Coordinates of C-alpha atoms in Angstrom, one line a residue:
M1401 CA -35.2 13.9 -1.1
T1402 CA -34.1 13.2 -4.6
D1403 CA -32.5 10.1 -6.1
D1404 CA -29.2 12.0 -6.4
A1405 CA -29.0 12.1 -2.7
V1406 CA -29.0 8.4 -2.3
P1407 CA -25.2 7.8 -2.6
D1408 CA -24.6 10.3 0.2
L1409 CA -26.9 8.5 2.7
R1410 CA -25.2 6.6 5.5
A1411 CA -25.1 2.8 5.2
S1412 CA -26.2 0.6 8.1
D1413 CA -24.6 -2.7 9.3
A1414 CA -27.5 -4.5 7.6
D1415 CA -26.6 -2.8 4.2
R1416 CA -23.0 -3.9 4.6
E1417 CA -24.0 -7.4 5.4
R1418 CA -26.2 -7.6 2.2
V1419 CA -23.2 -6.5 0.1
A1420 CA -21.0 -9.1 2.0
E1421 CA -23.5 -11.8 1.1
I1422 CA -23.3 -10.9 -2.6
L1423 CA -19.5 -11.2 -2.4
R1424 CA -19.7 -14.6 -0.7
D1425 CA -22.0 -15.8 -3.5
A1426 CA -19.6 -14.5 -6.1
L1427 CA -16.7 -16.3 -4.4
A1428 CA -18.6 -19.6 -4.3
E1429 CA -19.5 -19.2 -8.0
G1430 CA -15.9 -18.5 -9.0
R1431 CA -16.5 -14.9 -10.1
L1432 CA -14.0 -13.7 -7.5
D1433 CA -10.8 -15.3 -6.3
M1434 CA -9.9 -15.2 -2.6
A1435 CA -7.6 -12.1 -2.9
E1436 CA -10.3 -10.1 -4.7
F1437 CA -12.9 -11.3 -2.2
E1438 CA -10.9 -10.2 0.9
E1439 CA -10.1 -6.8 -0.7
R1440 CA -13.7 -6.1 -1.4
L1441 CA -14.9 -7.4 1.9
D1442 CA -12.5 -5.1 3.7
A1443 CA -13.9 -2.2 1.6
T1444 CA -17.4 -3.3 2.5
Y1445 CA -16.9 -3.1 6.2
Q1446 CA -15.1 0.2 5.9
A1447 CA -17.8 1.8 3.7
R1448 CA -19.9 4.5 5.3
T1449 CA -22.3 5.5 2.5
Y1450 CA -24.3 3.8 -0.3
G1451 CA -22.0 5.6 -2.7
E1452 CA -19.0 3.8 -1.3
L1453 CA -20.8 0.4 -1.3
A1454 CA -22.1 0.6 -4.9
P1455 CA -18.8 0.1 -6.8
I1456 CA -18.0 -3.0 -4.7
T1457 CA -20.6 -5.1 -6.4
R1458 CA -21.1 -3.1 -9.6
D1459 CA -19.7 -5.9 -11.8
L1460 CA -21.4 -8.7 -10.0
P1461 CA -25.0 -10.1 -10.4
A1462 CA -26.9 -9.1 -7.3
G1463 CA -30.0 -11.2 -7.7
N1464 CA -32.3 -8.2 -8.4
G1465 CA -29.7 -6.4 -10.5
V1466 CA -29.3 -3.6 -8.0
A1467 CA -25.8 -3.1 -6.6
V1468 CA -26.7 -0.4 -4.1
P1469 CA -28.7 -1.9 -1.1
P1470 CA -32.4 -0.8 -1.1
V1471 CA -33.3 2.3 0.8
S1472 CA -36.5 4.2 1.4
L1473 CA -36.3 7.7 0.0
H1474 CA -39.0 8.9 2.4
K1475 CA -37.2 8.0 5.6
E1476 CA -33.8 9.2 6.9
P1477 CA -31.5 6.4 8.2
A1478 CA -30.9 6.6 11.9
P1479 CA -27.4 5.4 12.7
T1480 CA -27.0 7.9 15.5
E1481 CA -28.2 5.8 18.4
G1482 CA -24.8 4.2 19.0
W1483 CA -23.0 7.5 19.0
A1484 CA -25.6 9.1 21.2
G1485 CA -24.8 6.5 23.9
R1486 CA -21.1 7.4 23.7
I1487 CA -21.5 11.2 24.2
V1488 CA -21.9 11.1 27.9
G1489 CA -21.2 14.7 29.0
G1490 CA -19.5 15.5 32.3
E1491 CA -15.8 15.4 32.9
G1492 CA -13.2 13.1 31.3
S1493 CA -11.4 10.2 32.8
S1494 CA -8.2 12.3 32.6
T1495 CA -7.2 15.6 31.2
G1496 CA -3.7 14.9 30.0
A1497 CA -0.6 12.7 29.9
V1498 CA 3.1 13.2 30.0
A1499 CA 6.0 11.1 28.7
V1500 CA 9.6 12.2 29.3
M1501 CA 12.0 9.6 27.9
S1502 CA 9.2 7.2 28.4
G1503 CA 5.7 6.5 27.0
F1504 CA 2.0 6.6 27.8
Q1505 CA -1.2 5.1 26.6
R1506 CA -4.9 6.0 26.8
K1507 CA -7.0 3.2 25.4
G1508 CA -9.9 0.9 26.1
R1509 CA -13.0 2.3 27.7
W1510 CA -12.4 5.8 28.9
T1511 CA -14.0 9.2 28.7
V1512 CA -12.3 11.8 26.5
P1513 CA -12.6 15.3 28.1
R1514 CA -13.5 18.4 26.1
K1515 CA -9.7 19.1 25.9
F1516 CA -7.0 16.5 26.4
T1517 CA -3.4 17.8 26.5
C1518 CA -0.4 15.5 26.1
F1519 CA 3.3 16.1 26.1
A1520 CA 6.2 13.9 25.0
F1521 CA 9.9 14.7 25.2
W1522 CA 12.2 12.0 23.9
G1523 CA 9.3 9.7 24.3
G1524 CA 6.0 8.7 22.8
G1525 CA 2.3 8.2 23.4
E1526 CA -0.8 6.6 22.1
I1527 CA -4.3 8.1 22.4
D1528 CA -6.8 5.4 21.2
L1529 CA -10.4 6.6 20.9
R1530 CA -12.0 3.5 19.4
E1531 CA -13.6 2.3 22.5
A1532 CA -13.9 5.6 24.3
D1533 CA -16.8 7.7 25.4
F1534 CA -16.8 11.5 24.8
A1535 CA -17.6 14.3 27.2
D1536 CA -18.9 16.5 24.3
R1537 CA -19.8 16.4 20.6
E1538 CA -16.5 18.1 19.9
V1539 CA -13.3 17.3 21.7
E1540 CA -9.8 18.6 21.3
I1541 CA -6.6 16.5 21.5
N1542 CA -3.7 18.9 22.1
C1543 CA -0.4 17.1 21.3
I1544 CA 3.1 18.6 22.0
A1545 CA 5.9 16.4 20.7
I1546 CA 9.5 17.4 21.2
M1547 CA 11.9 14.9 19.7
G1548 CA 9.2 12.4 20.2
G1549 CA 6.1 11.1 18.6
M1550 CA 2.4 10.5 19.3
E1551 CA -0.4 8.5 17.6
V1552 CA -4.1 9.4 17.7
I1553 CA -6.3 6.5 16.7
V1554 CA -10.0 7.3 15.9
P1555 CA -12.8 4.9 14.9
P1556 CA -14.6 4.9 11.6
G1557 CA -17.4 7.5 11.5
V1558 CA -15.7 10.2 13.5
E1559 CA -14.9 13.5 11.8
V1560 CA -11.2 14.6 12.2
V1561 CA -9.8 18.1 12.0
V1562 CA -6.0 18.6 12.3
R1563 CA -4.7 22.0 13.2
G1564 CA -1.3 21.2 14.5
V1565 CA 2.0 22.7 13.3
G1566 CA 5.3 20.9 12.6
I1567 CA 8.7 22.6 13.0
M1568 CA 11.3 20.2 11.6
G1569 CA 8.5 17.7 12.3
G1570 CA 5.1 16.9 11.1
F1571 CA 1.4 16.4 11.7
D1572 CA -0.6 13.8 9.8
H1573 CA -3.5 15.3 7.8
R1574 CA -4.5 12.1 5.9
E1575 CA -7.7 11.5 7.8
E1576 CA -9.1 15.0 7.3
G1577 CA -11.9 15.6 4.8
V1578 CA -13.7 12.3 5.6
P1579 CA -17.3 13.2 6.6
G1580 CA -18.5 11.8 10.0
D1581 CA -21.6 9.8 10.8
P1582 CA -24.6 11.9 11.8
G1583 CA -24.4 12.4 15.6
A1584 CA -20.8 11.3 15.7
P1585 CA -18.2 13.3 17.7
R1586 CA -15.7 15.7 16.1
V1587 CA -12.1 15.3 17.1
V1588 CA -9.8 18.3 16.6
V1589 CA -6.1 17.5 16.9
T1590 CA -4.0 20.6 17.7
G1591 CA -0.5 21.4 19.1
F1592 CA 3.0 21.3 17.6
A1593 CA 5.8 18.9 16.8
F1594 CA 9.5 19.9 17.0
W1595 CA 11.8 17.2 15.6
G1596 CA 9.0 14.9 16.1
G1597 CA 5.6 13.9 14.7
V1598 CA 2.0 13.4 15.5
G1599 CA 0.1 10.7 13.5
V1600 CA -3.6 10.4 13.1
E1601 CA -5.0 7.1 12.0
R1602 CA -8.5 5.6 11.5
K1603 CA -8.8 2.0 12.5
E1604 CA -11.7 -0.5 12.9
T1605 CA -12.8 -1.4 16.4
W1606 CA -11.9 -4.7 17.9
A1607 CA -15.4 -6.0 17.2
Q1608 CA -15.2 -5.1 13.5
R1609 CA -11.8 -6.8 13.2
Q1610 CA -13.1 -9.9 15.0
R1611 CA -16.1 -10.0 12.7
L1612 CA -13.9 -9.8 9.7
K1613 CA -11.6 -12.5 11.1
E1614 CA -14.5 -14.8 11.8
E1615 CA -15.9 -14.2 8.3
R1616 CA -12.6 -15.2 6.7
Q1617 CA -12.3 -18.3 8.9
R1618 CA -15.9 -19.3 8.0
L1619 CA -15.2 -18.9 4.3
K1620 CA -11.9 -20.8 4.6
E1621 CA -13.8 -23.7 6.3
E1622 CA -16.5 -23.6 3.6
R1623 CA -13.9 -23.8 0.8
R1624 CA -12.1 -26.7 2.5
R1625 CA -15.4 -28.6 2.9
E1626 CA -16.3 -27.9 -0.7
K1627 CA -12.9 -29.1 -1.9
L1628 CA -13.3 -32.4 0.1
E1629 CA -16.8 -32.9 -1.3
R1630 CA -15.5 -32.4 -4.8
E1631 CA -12.6 -34.8 -4.3
A1632 CA -15.0 -37.4 -2.8
G1633 CA -17.4 -36.9 -5.8
R1634 CA -14.5 -37.2 -8.2
R1635 CA -13.3 -40.5 -6.6
E1636 CA -16.8 -41.9 -6.7
L1637 CA -17.1 -40.9 -10.4
D1638 CA -13.8 -42.5 -11.2
G1639 CA -14.8 -45.7 -9.4
S1640 CA -18.1 -45.9 -11.3
R1641 CA -16.3 -45.2 -14.6
H1642 CA -13.7 -47.9 -13.8
D1643 CA -16.5 -50.4 -13.0
L1644 CA -18.4 -49.5 -16.2
L1645 CA -15.3 -49.9 -18.4
G1646 CA -14.5 -53.2 -16.8
D1647 CA -18.0 -54.5 -17.4
L1648 CA -17.9 -53.3 -21.1
H1649 CA -14.5 -54.9 -21.6
G1650 CA -15.7 -58.2 -20.2
R1651 CA -18.7 -58.2 -22.6
H1652 CA -16.6 -57.7 -25.7
D1653 CA -13.5 -59.8 -24.8
P1654 CA -12.9 -62.1 -27.8
H1655 CA -11.0 -64.6 -25.6
R1656 CA -14.0 -64.8 -23.4
E1657 CA -16.3 -65.6 -26.3
R1658 CA -13.9 -68.3 -27.5
R1659 CA -13.7 -69.8 -24.1
R1660 CA -17.5 -70.0 -24.1
G1661 CA -17.4 -71.8 -27.4
D1662 CA -14.8 -74.3 -26.3
T1663 CA -16.9 -75.0 -23.2
A1664 CA -20.0 -75.7 -25.3

């Protein structure tokens, strides 16, 4: 493996945490404001390769001067263990869903079959795959929307292929072209939309959002504590300066010297 291949290697959670630590240090040192920090932290947790992580800290000191997290060039990363546990084989929890002037949802922990067919007429549906298991490495979501709409939500790391057709309607192709994690399932969205639409969106899992929320809360508390400490230090410094000035003023008060002479 050559050095040119490093940016294409998949980043691990530990790699993302190292970049997040650099961002936290930069925030504490005043190199980043809170808006910049949150924007870069979001990009960090969404990054899938070293090439995506590198620009996030390129303009920041990283201790050792290396923006890309260290990686051995003689060992392939192995982020596939989590996906392997979610490709369970067998049959799916359900093979389809129907919404006629109503709606449906498939979300939470469920098993996506090799082919899932859904139909919506004057209605809508949501197919959420973020917490789902998969019956096979490649699954097909066949969406038929007539004067209705559907939303397919996939987690980061899953490859998406959209083959649907829109007739006075549309299929969302924005998530195509993003490479998937090694060992991750491939989701193929097919079907057609007539006076309707099928959206495909990539979202973080609940655990990832919760981790980001906790990170922001922790940083908010740290900033509040640092502000209180600075204010306490400033008050202490002002008090010491006031005492010192008062002492110096007393030593050089001409009236005080004259009073001392009258007393003598």
